Amino acid sequence: MDTDRLNDSGGEVTPYGQTAVIAFVNEKGGVAKTTSCVNLAAALSQRNKRILCLDLDPQANATTAFGISAEQAIEREAHCVLTMARYPLERAIVPTQIENVELVPASARLADCNKTLVMEVGREGRLRTKLREFYRSVLTEKYDMVLIDCPPSLDLLSINALTAATHMIVPVSTKFYALKGMALLGDMVSTLHEQIGATVRLLGILVTMFDKKTALDVTIYRLLKEKIESDFGNYVFSTVISKSIIVSEAEAGGLPVMLREPESAAAEAHRKFAGEVLDRLSHDVGALIPTPSLAGVQGT
Ligand SMILES: Nc1ncnc2c1ncn2[C@@H]1O[C@H](COP(=O)(O)OP(=O)(O)OP(=O)(O)O)[C@@H](O)[C@H]1O
Ligand SMILES: [Mg+2]
């Protein structure tokens, strides 16, 4: 199977040519959105993919993970792209310590966007417009994939990500109420689809921080997988990211685990996840998240 192509048609498959724009989204905090996004970027870069990451979280965790300081982020950052109509995306892009991975950094002032954009027409589609302009321009270097790290809330920043994205990945941890918030996410995607033509599709749900030695984790994982598969189909990635101290140690050391501990099981899991992402994209298995059925999974 040719997983190097997003689609076999050869033509334009997304509003950005052949480029998939994937948002890591979950209203729940601490479910490994950033860790998954950053390590996926590193894993894809090792497959010679050119990756652009957009940090849309005022916590700027992805920015830090890529070794970019707050000072570096102050001139070139997502805040400028979202709030200044004439500020082109390319001006905010900085290189990272990872070959083939570039970044639009975030800083704390990104939080202001929720206030400054609120009165503006087209505020939900600001990022989509900038990405489309970027991909239409013959002057800009293109990427194979754009990964967006979202904040843990369905605010205007996440709305911009979901409106711009072609796909979304929802990381969930094996905790009770793991799927709480999914109904809201489904509602939001449907509304964005109806009102402003957003076409984001669910690429998959990634189970993270799984502890196979904990009976509760094993039970929740089984229930979660059964529920999602019976209601929607094969949306749970078969790769499961296990809980591992190596992941947070690598993060504390300022490098994604993919680079700091490339031989570790955690790095291997992220490489497997990258393979699955490419495989899913090549089949374009995603679908607009089916809202009504999601309402029933809140208690899982
Ligand atoms: N597989 C893992 N094993 C152990 N710790 C992990 C793992 N993945 C992530 N973590 C740790 O869990 C914490 C939360 O991860 P992360 O920041 O990626 O979550 P998040 O969903 O992006 O959080 P937020 O909602 O605040 O943006 C971090 O300290 C990270 O190091
Ligand atoms: Mg995060």
Tab-separated table of C-alpha atoms and ligand atoms in Angstrom:
chain	number	residue	atom	x	y	z
A	1	MET	CA	0.000	0.000	0.000
A	2	ASP	CA	1.328	3.431	-0.892
A	3	THR	CA	1.083	5.399	2.303
A	4	ASP	CA	3.256	8.174	0.941
A	5	ARG	CA	0.314	9.677	-0.826
A	6	LEU	CA	-2.712	11.050	0.880
A	7	ASN	CA	-4.962	9.892	-1.884
A	8	ASP	CA	-4.509	7.938	-5.086
A	9	SER	CA	-6.420	10.425	-7.233
A	10	GLY	CA	-3.315	12.583	-7.722
A	11	GLY	CA	-5.411	15.754	-7.826
A	12	GLU	CA	-6.256	18.235	-5.127
A	13	VAL	CA	-7.705	16.298	-2.229
A	14	THR	CA	-7.922	19.009	0.392
A	15	PRO	CA	-8.427	22.799	0.239
A	16	TYR	CA	-4.646	22.873	0.595
A	17	GLY	CA	-3.691	20.721	-2.370
A	18	GLN	CA	-2.494	17.323	-1.117
A	19	THR	CA	-1.775	18.564	2.379
A	20	ALA	CA	-3.748	17.219	5.324
A	21	VAL	CA	-4.279	19.670	8.155
A	22	ILE	CA	-4.819	17.717	11.373
A	23	ALA	CA	-6.075	19.286	14.605
A	24	PHE	CA	-5.339	17.565	17.915
A	25	VAL	CA	-8.430	18.401	19.857
A	26	ASN	CA	-10.087	17.466	23.116
A	27	GLU	CA	-11.722	19.838	25.525
A	28	LYS	CA	-10.338	17.717	28.327
A	29	GLY	CA	-6.941	18.836	29.608
A	30	GLY	CA	-3.875	16.657	30.052
A	31	VAL	CA	-4.854	13.870	27.666
A	32	ALA	CA	-1.581	14.095	25.670
A	33	LYS	CA	-2.741	16.336	22.814
A	34	THR	CA	0.588	18.152	22.762
A	35	THR	CA	2.735	15.066	23.365
A	36	SER	CA	0.967	13.191	20.552
A	37	CYS	CA	1.194	16.151	18.176
A	38	VAL	CA	4.890	16.811	18.790
A	39	ASN	CA	5.934	13.159	18.628
A	40	LEU	CA	3.842	12.560	15.522
A	41	ALA	CA	5.648	15.474	13.872
A	42	ALA	CA	9.001	13.941	14.829
A	43	ALA	CA	7.964	10.469	13.638
A	44	LEU	CA	6.687	11.809	10.304
A	45	SER	CA	9.841	13.844	9.782
A	46	GLN	CA	11.809	10.600	10.031
A	47	ARG	CA	9.752	9.378	7.080
A	48	ASN	CA	10.957	12.443	5.168
A	49	LYS	CA	7.663	14.268	5.494
A	50	ARG	CA	7.833	18.032	5.755
A	51	ILE	CA	5.720	19.086	8.718
A	52	LEU	CA	4.404	22.426	9.888
A	53	CYS	CA	3.120	22.536	13.461
A	54	LEU	CA	0.809	25.294	14.612
A	55	ASP	CA	0.735	25.893	18.333
A	56	LEU	CA	-2.715	27.321	19.059
A	57	ASP	CA	-2.512	26.900	22.831
A	58	PRO	CA	-1.609	29.946	24.988
A	59	GLN	CA	0.163	27.507	27.339
A	60	ALA	CA	2.670	27.179	24.457
A	61	ASN	CA	3.626	23.634	25.433
A	62	ALA	CA	4.297	22.534	21.867
A	63	THR	CA	6.458	25.625	21.360
A	64	THR	CA	8.536	24.704	24.421
A	65	ALA	CA	8.683	21.062	23.350
A	66	PHE	CA	10.235	22.132	20.059
A	67	GLY	CA	12.882	24.102	21.914
A	68	ILE	CA	11.521	27.557	21.045
A	69	SER	CA	11.726	30.160	23.806
A	70	ALA	CA	9.027	32.685	24.736
A	71	GLU	CA	11.282	35.517	23.460
A	72	GLN	CA	11.583	33.887	20.046
A	73	ALA	CA	7.814	33.465	19.913
A	74	ILE	CA	7.010	37.083	20.609
A	75	GLU	CA	7.692	38.468	17.114
A	76	ARG	CA	6.583	35.512	15.071
A	77	GLU	CA	3.649	33.630	16.459
A	78	ALA	CA	0.120	32.414	15.979
A	79	HIS	CA	-1.321	35.485	17.713
A	80	CYS	CA	-0.131	37.697	14.832
A	81	VAL	CA	-1.566	35.330	12.224
A	82	LEU	CA	-4.982	35.285	13.884
A	83	THR	CA	-5.349	38.928	14.869
A	84	MET	CA	-3.688	40.804	11.994
A	85	ALA	CA	-5.613	40.459	8.746
A	86	ARG	CA	-2.557	41.244	6.607
A	87	TYR	CA	-0.032	39.171	8.543
A	88	PRO	CA	0.805	36.169	6.325
A	89	LEU	CA	1.254	32.720	7.825
A	90	GLU	CA	4.751	32.332	6.397
A	91	ARG	CA	6.015	35.283	8.408
A	92	ALA	CA	5.284	33.435	11.670
A	93	ILE	CA	7.098	30.201	10.771
A	94	VAL	CA	10.312	29.362	12.619
A	95	PRO	CA	12.631	26.346	12.289
A	96	THR	CA	12.771	23.788	15.118
A	97	GLN	CA	15.496	21.504	16.404
A	98	ILE	CA	13.925	18.711	14.343
A	99	GLU	CA	14.845	18.430	10.710
A	100	ASN	CA	11.826	18.778	8.400
A	101	VAL	CA	9.665	20.228	11.185
A	102	GLU	CA	8.829	23.926	11.331
A	103	LEU	CA	6.576	25.735	13.747
A	104	VAL	CA	4.233	28.649	14.179
A	105	PRO	CA	4.884	29.256	17.883
A	106	ALA	CA	2.458	30.350	20.573
A	107	SER	CA	2.808	32.649	23.536
A	108	ALA	CA	0.550	33.549	26.442
A	109	ARG	CA	-0.929	36.495	24.550
A	110	LEU	CA	-2.673	34.025	22.243
A	111	ALA	CA	-5.308	33.924	24.995
A	112	ASP	CA	-6.249	37.498	24.015
A	113	CYS	CA	-7.552	36.253	20.668
A	114	ASN	CA	-10.762	35.129	22.295
A	115	LYS	CA	-11.407	38.768	23.242
A	116	THR	CA	-9.861	40.670	20.325
A	117	LEU	CA	-11.461	38.572	17.599
A	118	VAL	CA	-14.900	38.393	19.099
A	119	MET	CA	-16.251	41.436	17.245
A	120	GLU	CA	-14.631	40.588	13.931
A	121	VAL	CA	-16.456	39.250	10.917
A	122	GLY	CA	-15.060	35.878	9.814
A	123	ARG	CA	-13.332	35.339	13.145
A	124	GLU	CA	-13.902	31.565	13.079
A	125	GLY	CA	-12.276	31.258	9.654
A	126	ARG	CA	-9.218	33.450	10.151
A	127	LEU	CA	-6.763	30.543	10.236
A	128	ARG	CA	-8.453	28.801	7.319
A	129	THR	CA	-8.102	31.960	5.219
A	130	LYS	CA	-4.419	32.290	6.107
A	131	LEU	CA	-3.697	28.640	5.334
A	132	ARG	CA	-5.529	28.857	2.031
A	133	GLU	CA	-3.573	31.974	1.058
A	134	PHE	CA	-0.374	30.187	2.051
A	135	TYR	CA	-1.190	27.193	-0.117
A	136	ARG	CA	-2.282	29.335	-3.084
A	137	SER	CA	0.951	31.318	-3.074
A	138	VAL	CA	3.640	30.126	-5.447
A	139	LEU	CA	6.243	31.801	-3.265
A	140	THR	CA	5.846	29.682	-0.155
A	141	GLU	CA	7.422	26.314	0.603
A	142	LYS	CA	4.798	23.673	1.116
A	143	TYR	CA	4.462	20.993	3.745
A	144	ASP	CA	3.224	17.424	3.493
A	145	MET	CA	1.191	17.851	6.637
A	146	VAL	CA	0.122	20.578	9.043
A	147	LEU	CA	-0.473	19.568	12.681
A	148	ILE	CA	-2.378	21.893	15.011
A	149	ASP	CA	-2.078	21.628	18.790
A	150	CYS	CA	-5.308	22.939	20.343
A	151	PRO	CA	-5.923	24.254	23.856
A	152	PRO	CA	-8.069	22.282	26.317
A	153	SER	CA	-11.252	24.226	25.580
A	154	LEU	CA	-13.607	24.640	22.669
A	155	ASP	CA	-12.902	28.378	22.428
A	156	LEU	CA	-12.276	30.590	19.415
A	157	LEU	CA	-8.768	29.132	19.027
A	158	SER	CA	-10.081	25.568	18.784
A	159	ILE	CA	-12.880	26.787	16.518
A	160	ASN	CA	-10.270	28.316	14.199
A	161	ALA	CA	-8.377	25.013	14.221
A	162	LEU	CA	-11.499	22.962	13.488
A	163	THR	CA	-12.582	25.335	10.714
A	164	ALA	CA	-9.156	25.190	9.056
A	165	ALA	CA	-8.487	21.477	9.564
A	166	THR	CA	-9.197	18.702	7.102
A	167	HIS	CA	-9.054	16.107	9.881
A	168	MET	CA	-9.006	15.867	13.639
A	169	ILE	CA	-7.430	13.402	16.014
A	170	VAL	CA	-8.954	13.136	19.475
A	171	PRO	CA	-6.515	11.851	22.105
A	172	VAL	CA	-8.266	10.296	25.112
A	173	SER	CA	-6.825	8.875	28.288
A	174	THR	CA	-8.222	5.732	29.861
A	175	LYS	CA	-10.083	7.510	32.606
A	176	PHE	CA	-13.696	7.363	33.602
A	177	TYR	CA	-15.628	9.937	31.513
A	178	ALA	CA	-12.925	9.650	28.846
A	179	LEU	CA	-15.470	10.565	26.203
A	180	LYS	CA	-17.141	13.328	28.119
A	181	GLY	CA	-17.070	16.400	25.956
A	182	MET	CA	-17.229	14.406	22.720
A	183	ALA	CA	-20.907	15.267	22.287
A	184	LEU	CA	-20.069	18.951	22.545
A	185	LEU	CA	-17.235	18.527	20.057
A	186	GLY	CA	-19.621	16.731	17.701
A	187	ASP	CA	-22.194	19.510	18.027
A	188	MET	CA	-19.577	22.131	17.369
A	189	VAL	CA	-18.258	20.395	14.251
A	190	SER	CA	-21.808	20.038	12.911
A	191	THR	CA	-22.532	23.706	13.560
A	192	LEU	CA	-19.288	24.800	11.906
A	193	HIS	CA	-20.127	22.573	8.951
A	194	GLU	CA	-23.634	24.024	8.557
A	195	GLN	CA	-22.788	27.655	9.195
A	196	ILE	CA	-19.363	28.208	7.665
A	197	GLY	CA	-18.740	25.122	5.572
A	198	ALA	CA	-16.106	23.502	7.775
A	199	THR	CA	-15.310	20.027	6.462
A	200	VAL	CA	-13.153	18.606	9.242
A	201	ARG	CA	-13.355	14.822	9.480
A	202	LEU	CA	-12.584	12.548	12.380
A	203	LEU	CA	-9.380	10.682	11.532
A	204	GLY	CA	-9.353	8.741	14.754
A	205	ILE	CA	-9.371	8.533	18.510
A	206	LEU	CA	-5.975	7.866	20.075
A	207	VAL	CA	-5.870	6.161	23.458
A	208	THR	CA	-3.016	7.629	25.484
A	209	MET	CA	-1.361	7.133	28.863
A	210	PHE	CA	-2.661	3.593	29.047
A	211	ASP	CA	-1.492	1.427	31.942
A	212	LYS	CA	-2.001	-2.221	31.096
A	213	LYS	CA	-1.199	-3.229	34.690
A	214	THR	CA	-4.166	-1.276	36.015
A	215	ALA	CA	-7.399	-3.244	35.819
A	216	LEU	CA	-9.490	-0.068	35.590
A	217	ASP	CA	-7.504	1.157	32.579
A	218	VAL	CA	-7.973	-2.193	30.850
A	219	THR	CA	-11.725	-2.157	31.528
A	220	ILE	CA	-12.204	1.442	30.436
A	221	TYR	CA	-10.187	0.801	27.281
A	222	ARG	CA	-12.369	-2.191	26.383
A	223	LEU	CA	-15.625	-0.303	27.054
A	224	LEU	CA	-14.445	2.750	25.165
A	225	LYS	CA	-13.365	0.725	22.129
A	226	GLU	CA	-16.594	-1.306	22.097
A	227	LYS	CA	-18.727	1.820	22.401
A	228	ILE	CA	-16.977	3.708	19.632
A	229	GLU	CA	-16.819	0.715	17.307
A	230	SER	CA	-20.468	-0.198	17.771
A	231	ASP	CA	-21.681	3.384	17.362
A	232	PHE	CA	-19.412	4.692	14.626
A	233	GLY	CA	-17.002	2.082	13.340
A	234	ASN	CA	-13.273	1.688	13.311
A	235	TYR	CA	-12.304	5.062	14.749
A	236	VAL	CA	-9.981	3.957	17.544
A	237	PHE	CA	-6.361	3.826	16.378
A	238	SER	CA	-4.995	0.347	16.970
A	239	THR	CA	-1.850	1.963	18.359
A	240	VAL	CA	-2.241	2.597	22.067
A	241	ILE	CA	0.224	4.941	23.761
A	242	SER	CA	1.217	3.469	27.111
A	243	LYS	CA	1.930	5.484	30.189
A	244	SER	CA	5.677	5.799	30.556
A	245	ILE	CA	7.861	7.966	32.725
A	246	ILE	CA	10.288	8.213	29.797
A	247	VAL	CA	7.764	10.411	27.962
A	248	SER	CA	7.551	13.046	30.699
A	249	GLU	CA	11.295	12.815	31.430
A	250	ALA	CA	12.064	13.492	27.780
A	251	GLU	CA	9.645	16.423	27.854
A	252	ALA	CA	11.334	17.829	30.965
A	253	GLY	CA	14.649	17.513	29.122
A	254	GLY	CA	13.311	19.674	26.270
A	255	LEU	CA	13.091	17.000	23.573
A	256	PRO	CA	10.234	14.794	22.370
A	257	VAL	CA	10.696	11.150	23.398
A	258	MET	CA	11.036	10.275	19.707
A	259	LEU	CA	14.388	12.058	19.705
A	260	ARG	CA	15.566	11.683	23.266
A	261	GLU	CA	14.871	7.942	23.566
A	262	PRO	CA	14.444	6.689	19.993
A	263	GLU	CA	14.894	3.053	21.034
A	264	SER	CA	12.202	3.195	23.732
A	265	ALA	CA	8.833	1.476	23.501
A	266	ALA	CA	7.225	4.940	23.698
A	267	ALA	CA	9.111	6.101	20.604
A	268	GLU	CA	8.215	2.887	18.806
A	269	ALA	CA	4.527	3.436	19.651
A	270	HIS	CA	4.636	6.924	18.151
A	271	ARG	CA	6.312	5.570	15.001
A	272	LYS	CA	3.517	3.001	14.720
A	273	PHE	CA	0.942	5.742	15.252
A	274	ALA	CA	2.553	7.762	12.438
A	275	GLY	CA	2.225	4.763	10.132
A	276	GLU	CA	-1.433	4.433	11.017
A	277	VAL	CA	-2.083	8.122	10.451
A	278	LEU	CA	-0.570	7.909	6.955
A	279	ASP	CA	-2.500	4.745	6.259
A	280	ARG	CA	-5.796	6.278	7.364
A	281	LEU	CA	-5.156	9.417	5.331
A	282	SER	CA	-4.430	7.347	2.249
A	283	HIS	CA	-7.871	5.786	2.653
A	284	ASP	CA	-9.478	8.990	3.870
A	285	VAL	CA	-11.517	6.995	6.354
A	286	GLY	CA	-12.633	9.994	8.356
A	287	ALA	CA	-16.201	11.146	8.437
A	288	LEU	CA	-17.934	14.158	9.817
A	289	ILE	CA	-18.365	13.261	13.427
A	290	PRO	CA	-21.885	11.804	13.793
A	291	THR	CA	-23.376	14.010	16.460
A	292	PRO	CA	-26.555	12.314	17.698
A	293	SER	CA	-24.916	9.000	18.550
A	294	LEU	CA	-22.093	10.708	20.397
A	295	ALA	CA	-24.544	12.104	22.892
A	296	GLY	CA	-24.923	8.595	24.265
A	297	VAL	CA	-21.278	7.995	25.077
A	298	GLN	CA	-20.842	10.709	27.675
A	299	GLY	CA	-20.841	8.340	30.570
A	300	THR	CA	-18.257	5.960	29.176
B	1	LIG	N1	2.488	8.359	27.441
B	1	LIG	C1	2.703	9.151	28.492
B	1	LIG	N2	3.201	8.636	29.630
B	1	LIG	C2	3.421	9.418	30.712
B	1	LIG	N3	3.206	10.718	30.748
B	1	LIG	C3	2.702	11.300	29.645
B	1	LIG	C4	2.431	10.548	28.462
B	1	LIG	N4	1.944	11.391	27.522
B	1	LIG	C5	1.913	12.597	28.089
B	1	LIG	N5	2.361	12.554	29.358
B	1	LIG	C6	2.477	13.664	30.309
B	1	LIG	O1	1.176	14.071	30.674
B	1	LIG	C7	1.109	15.492	30.788
B	1	LIG	C8	0.027	16.016	29.852
B	1	LIG	O2	0.423	15.761	28.521
B	1	LIG	P1	0.163	16.845	27.392
B	1	LIG	O3	0.706	18.160	27.800
B	1	LIG	O4	0.656	16.271	26.110
B	1	LIG	O5	-1.428	16.881	27.420
B	1	LIG	P2	-2.385	17.954	26.745
B	1	LIG	O6	-3.664	17.247	26.412
B	1	LIG	O7	-1.694	18.625	25.629
B	1	LIG	O8	-2.592	18.962	27.954
B	1	LIG	P3	-3.364	20.385	27.853
B	1	LIG	O9	-4.804	20.048	27.755
B	1	LIG	O10	-2.992	21.081	29.129
B	1	LIG	O11	-2.843	21.076	26.633
B	1	LIG	C9	2.491	16.001	30.445
B	1	LIG	O12	3.181	16.262	31.638
B	1	LIG	C10	3.150	14.869	29.696
B	1	LIG	O13	4.549	14.803	29.900
B	2	MG	MG	-1.394	20.662	25.314
